[in-house]
Amino acid sequence: MGKGTRGHAQPARRWAAASEEGDVAAVDGRVRRSRDRVLTTAFELLSESGVGGFTVDEVARRSGVAKTTIYRHWPSREALVIDAASRISAEQEVPDTGSLEEDVMAILANLGYLLGTARWSSVVPSIVDVAERDPEFAGIHGRIQRGHAAPLRKVIERAAGRGLISATADPATMVSALIGPLYYRRWFSREPIDDQFVKTIVSNVISSHRATGVRGRGPHA
Amino acid sequence: MGKGTRGHAQPARRWAAASEEGDVAAVDGRVRRSRDRVLTTAFELLSESGVGGFTVDEVARRSGVAKTTIYRHWPSREALVIDAASRISAEQEVPDTGSLEEDVMAILANLGYLLGTARWSSVVPSIVDVAERDPEFAGIHGRIQRGHAAPLRKVIERAAGRGLISATADPATMVSALIGPLYYRRWFSREPIDDQFVKTIVSNVISSHRATGVRGRGPHA
DNA sequence: TCTGAACGCTACGCTACCGTAGCGTAGCGA
DNA sequence: TCGCTACGCTACGGTAGCGTAGCGTTCAGA
């Protein structure tokens, strides 16, 4: 498929989310190049200026792709923003060392590192802000969010399946307790996220929820 | 003060941050009324539309105060936004029940409630977003942030002074571990913040850092 | 070589918003 | 009553951004 479908494609629906690439849009080499250049530039601009400072004219200037061409691929500024924002995807591996604590530590250390270096970390606040009022962006935000939490969740649920976690423990609560502090430091308190911090968070959460004969939980009920 | 200082005031610096009220601006009853109406409306608009959707024209329309009058009080749109945003202040009491866990629980339960109901909770993402790129807003955000964390920090440091907390525990880390999960649920995962959740977070963090002869920490190192 | 799709370029029309000028009016104290 | 100050109103000038029209150009495949 691909080339053969050219004649039947509806031009109005030519633009598509980044997730469904490889269909109609990949007809021509030029198309692909333009699309990629625009999307890359758009994502850069998004991380620099946020959703509010994002303009099609600026994308056109930086990418070298004519504004008219951009509008031939995306029906509106919003569509382009959405498409660019959808590039935030984690695609992280799920470690399996046998030790829950080590697995979690690996994931969170990597997350902490990304929060300090990756471009998307400066885009997220914009997404969160817009999502607060725009349902469509709320959907995008939800997907990004679940994507970022997925490896952690998987590791925890796997450990639960293996009986390594207290039966009363709730995986969702553990995820919040683990990721929350890192996000907090990155976007709210703006404190650095060092390994010592991550280690403290991880070991506290894990040990609080460990399933053992010897009660791993503290005193006081 | 007040009336007598009228003649000496520099009109260009008449506008002032909300925190320093009661000086020059409080000269006339009319002035105060206008200022309050504008600021209240501005804050409302901010919580509805975010910093990006905030326009002086809209504030004028809603408040019934003429746009020219607004510009007589604030030199620019930005100044008004800053002034309105500065209204986010917690002014929360610092409980002292004698039990660290109860004090922390009280603070966090209240915070969780506010996150779900207070207007400012929908303004915060905007502030965070702008602060990501604007140093002036970063300052505002820092002040708001420290204000929100202050009661918790105070309670924890007081407990540390009383020797109730492990010597190796870091108050800043504990604050992140406590507030982070709540913020995470409000703005990222969008899960509800119920008392059970808060209780779990609190008891885990507290018991992990408790100073006792009987080791309150879990096994594993 | 021919043809058509995709792209570039210029120039728009339109809207929203910022911030200001100018002038008339209302309130309040002396 | 007089005079000062703050306020309201209309009307701007200016800018920025969205999205489109029209037309010429480039490129790749048949």
Short mmCIF file of C-alpha atoms in Angstrom, two decimals, chain A:
data_model
loop_
_atom_site.label_atom_id
_atom_site.label_comp_id
_atom_site.label_asym_id
_atom_site.label_seq_id
_atom_site.Cartn_x
_atom_site.Cartn_y
_atom_site.Cartn_z
CA MET A 1 0.00 0.00 0.00
CA GLY A 2 1.06 3.59 -0.08
CA LYS A 3 1.58 4.60 -3.65
CA GLY A 4 -1.42 2.79 -4.93
CA THR A 5 -3.77 4.62 -2.66
CA ARG A 6 -2.78 8.02 -3.91
CA GLY A 7 -5.68 8.67 -6.18
CA HIS A 8 -8.22 7.72 -3.58
CA ALA A 9 -6.90 9.78 -0.72
CA GLN A 10 -9.04 12.64 0.48
CA PRO A 11 -6.76 15.65 0.49
CA ALA A 12 -8.63 17.25 3.34
CA ARG A 13 -7.73 14.38 5.62
CA ARG A 14 -4.20 14.04 4.40
CA TRP A 15 -2.75 15.25 7.69
CA ALA A 16 -2.63 12.61 10.33
CA ALA A 17 -1.36 12.14 13.83
CA ALA A 18 2.25 11.16 14.11
CA SER A 19 1.18 7.79 15.39
CA GLU A 20 -0.41 6.77 12.14
CA GLU A 21 2.41 7.61 9.80
CA GLY A 22 3.30 5.55 6.83
CA ASP A 23 -0.03 5.76 5.14
CA VAL A 24 -1.17 8.40 2.72
CA ALA A 25 1.37 11.01 3.65
CA ALA A 26 4.36 8.94 2.68
CA VAL A 27 3.54 9.05 -1.00
CA ASP A 28 6.27 11.38 -2.11
CA GLY A 29 9.80 11.79 -0.87
CA ARG A 30 9.31 15.52 -0.82
CA VAL A 31 6.22 15.22 1.30
CA ARG A 32 8.02 13.20 3.88
CA ARG A 33 10.94 15.61 3.99
CA SER A 34 8.70 18.63 4.40
CA ARG A 35 6.60 16.98 7.03
CA ASP A 36 9.62 15.93 9.03
CA ARG A 37 11.30 19.29 8.79
CA VAL A 38 8.14 21.04 9.91
CA LEU A 39 7.42 18.66 12.74
CA THR A 40 10.97 18.78 14.03
CA THR A 41 11.01 22.55 13.95
CA ALA A 42 7.57 22.72 15.49
CA PHE A 43 8.63 20.55 18.36
CA GLU A 44 11.73 22.67 18.92
CA LEU A 45 9.72 25.84 18.90
CA LEU A 46 7.22 24.28 21.24
CA SER A 47 9.91 23.48 23.76
CA GLU A 48 11.34 26.98 23.51
CA SER A 49 8.20 29.07 23.52
CA GLY A 50 5.49 26.83 24.85
CA VAL A 51 2.08 26.41 23.29
CA GLY A 52 1.30 30.08 23.82
CA GLY A 53 4.32 31.34 21.94
CA PHE A 54 3.92 28.86 19.13
CA THR A 55 3.18 30.46 15.77
CA VAL A 56 2.93 28.99 12.31
CA ASP A 57 4.83 31.91 10.84
CA GLU A 58 7.78 31.18 13.09
CA VAL A 59 7.75 27.51 12.18
CA ALA A 60 7.78 28.53 8.54
CA ARG A 61 10.68 30.91 9.08
CA ARG A 62 12.81 28.43 10.96
CA SER A 63 12.08 25.35 8.94
CA GLY A 64 12.43 27.04 5.59
CA VAL A 65 9.14 25.49 4.56
CA ALA A 66 6.61 27.95 3.19
CA LYS A 67 3.65 28.72 5.39
CA THR A 68 1.31 27.81 2.57
CA THR A 69 2.92 24.41 2.38
CA ILE A 70 2.46 23.92 6.09
CA TYR A 71 -1.21 24.67 5.69
CA ARG A 72 -1.34 22.12 2.91
CA HIS A 73 -0.37 19.45 5.44
CA TRP A 74 -2.14 20.66 8.56
CA PRO A 75 -5.53 22.32 8.50
CA SER A 76 -4.80 24.66 11.38
CA ARG A 77 -2.24 25.84 13.83
CA GLU A 78 -3.85 23.70 16.49
CA ALA A 79 -3.51 20.56 14.42
CA LEU A 80 0.19 21.22 14.04
CA VAL A 81 0.63 21.85 17.74
CA ILE A 82 -1.15 18.63 18.53
CA ASP A 83 0.92 16.70 16.05
CA ALA A 84 4.15 18.16 17.38
CA ALA A 85 3.18 17.67 20.99
CA SER A 86 2.37 14.04 20.29
CA ARG A 87 6.07 13.51 19.67
CA ILE A 88 6.53 13.34 23.41
CA SER A 89 6.60 9.63 23.90
CA ALA A 90 8.74 7.72 26.29
CA GLU A 91 9.16 4.30 24.70
CA GLN A 92 11.19 3.27 27.68
CA GLU A 93 12.34 -0.26 28.24
CA VAL A 94 11.00 -2.28 31.11
CA PRO A 95 13.90 -3.67 33.13
CA ASP A 96 13.72 -7.01 34.87
CA THR A 97 16.64 -7.58 37.19
CA GLY A 98 14.65 -9.72 39.55
CA SER A 99 14.81 -7.07 42.24
CA LEU A 100 11.83 -4.74 42.35
CA GLU A 101 13.86 -2.03 44.01
CA GLU A 102 16.56 -2.15 41.37
CA ASP A 103 14.07 -2.10 38.55
CA VAL A 104 12.26 0.89 39.99
CA MET A 105 15.52 2.63 40.73
CA ALA A 106 16.65 2.19 37.14
CA ILE A 107 13.43 3.64 35.79
CA LEU A 108 13.34 6.60 38.14
CA ALA A 109 17.02 7.45 37.78
CA ASN A 110 16.53 7.56 34.05
CA LEU A 111 13.39 9.66 34.44
CA GLY A 112 15.26 12.05 36.70
CA TYR A 113 17.96 12.36 34.12
CA LEU A 114 15.50 13.00 31.32
CA LEU A 115 13.66 15.60 33.36
CA GLY A 116 16.87 17.57 33.50
CA THR A 117 17.95 17.16 29.92
CA ALA A 118 15.23 16.16 27.49
CA ARG A 119 13.48 18.80 25.45
CA TRP A 120 10.02 17.53 26.22
CA SER A 121 10.42 18.37 29.87
CA SER A 122 9.99 22.03 29.07
CA VAL A 123 7.00 21.34 26.85
CA VAL A 124 5.06 19.44 29.48
CA PRO A 125 4.00 22.49 31.53
CA SER A 126 2.41 23.96 28.43
CA ILE A 127 0.53 20.78 27.73
CA VAL A 128 -0.61 20.59 31.33
CA ASP A 129 -1.78 24.17 31.21
CA VAL A 130 -3.74 23.83 28.01
CA ALA A 131 -5.10 20.46 29.09
CA GLU A 132 -6.55 22.19 32.11
CA ARG A 133 -9.07 23.87 29.81
CA ASP A 134 -9.02 22.03 26.49
CA PRO A 135 -10.46 18.51 26.41
CA GLU A 136 -8.56 17.55 23.28
CA PHE A 137 -5.27 18.44 24.87
CA ALA A 138 -6.39 16.68 28.00
CA GLY A 139 -6.53 13.56 25.88
CA ILE A 140 -3.03 14.08 24.55
CA HIS A 141 -1.78 14.82 28.00
CA GLY A 142 -3.38 11.68 29.31
CA ARG A 143 -1.68 9.57 26.69
CA ILE A 144 1.71 11.13 27.31
CA GLN A 145 1.22 10.71 31.01
CA ARG A 146 0.25 7.09 30.84
CA GLY A 147 3.15 6.47 28.50
CA HIS A 148 5.61 7.88 30.97
CA ALA A 149 4.18 5.98 33.88
CA ALA A 150 3.78 2.72 31.97
CA PRO A 151 7.15 1.09 32.62
CA LEU A 152 6.92 1.83 36.31
CA ARG A 153 3.42 0.54 36.49
CA LYS A 154 4.34 -2.59 34.63
CA VAL A 155 7.26 -3.34 36.92
CA ILE A 156 5.14 -2.83 39.99
CA GLU A 157 2.26 -4.93 38.76
CA ARG A 158 4.63 -7.66 37.76
CA ALA A 159 6.09 -7.64 41.26
CA ALA A 160 2.58 -7.77 42.68
CA GLY A 161 1.88 -10.80 40.54
CA ARG A 162 4.97 -12.43 41.96
CA GLY A 163 3.73 -11.76 45.46
CA LEU A 164 6.52 -9.38 46.31
CA ILE A 165 4.21 -6.58 47.31
CA SER A 166 1.86 -6.31 50.23
CA ALA A 167 -1.65 -7.28 49.27
CA THR A 168 -3.03 -4.02 50.58
CA ALA A 169 -0.69 -1.93 48.44
CA ASP A 170 -2.19 -0.07 45.52
CA PRO A 171 0.00 0.15 42.41
CA ALA A 172 -1.50 3.50 41.39
CA THR A 173 -0.65 4.96 44.76
CA MET A 174 2.88 3.67 44.49
CA VAL A 175 3.29 5.22 41.07
CA SER A 176 2.13 8.58 42.42
CA ALA A 177 4.45 8.28 45.39
CA LEU A 178 7.39 7.52 43.13
CA ILE A 179 6.94 9.86 40.18
CA GLY A 180 5.29 12.70 42.08
CA PRO A 181 8.38 13.80 44.02
CA LEU A 182 10.47 13.92 40.85
CA TYR A 183 7.93 15.97 38.96
CA TYR A 184 7.60 18.19 41.98
CA ARG A 185 11.28 18.99 41.96
CA ARG A 186 11.45 19.55 38.25
CA TRP A 187 8.49 21.87 37.82
CA PHE A 188 7.53 23.20 41.23
CA SER A 189 10.32 23.50 43.73
CA ARG A 190 12.96 23.49 41.00
CA GLU A 191 15.41 21.64 43.16
CA PRO A 192 17.96 19.36 41.53
CA ILE A 193 17.15 15.68 41.19
CA ASP A 194 20.23 13.78 42.22
CA ASP A 195 20.71 10.06 42.68
CA GLN A 196 20.63 10.35 46.43
CA PHE A 197 17.19 11.92 46.29
CA VAL A 198 15.87 9.30 43.91
CA LYS A 199 17.34 6.54 46.03
CA THR A 200 15.67 7.84 49.15
CA ILE A 201 12.29 8.08 47.47
CA VAL A 202 12.55 4.64 45.95
CA SER A 203 13.73 2.79 49.03
CA ASN A 204 11.11 4.41 51.21
CA VAL A 205 8.24 3.60 48.90
CA ILE A 206 9.39 0.09 48.20
CA SER A 207 10.11 -0.83 51.77
CA SER A 208 6.77 0.56 52.85
CA HIS A 209 4.94 -1.74 50.50
CA ARG A 210 7.05 -4.84 50.69
CA ALA A 211 5.33 -8.08 51.44
CA THR A 212 7.28 -9.95 54.07
CA GLY A 213 6.70 -12.11 57.07
CA VAL A 214 8.65 -9.60 59.09
CA ARG A 215 6.44 -6.53 58.90
CA GLY A 216 8.28 -3.99 56.82
CA ARG A 217 5.91 -1.22 57.72
CA GLY A 218 6.68 1.16 60.49
CA PRO A 219 4.91 1.14 63.85
CA HIS A 220 1.70 3.07 64.48
CA ALA A 221 -1.07 0.87 63.10
#
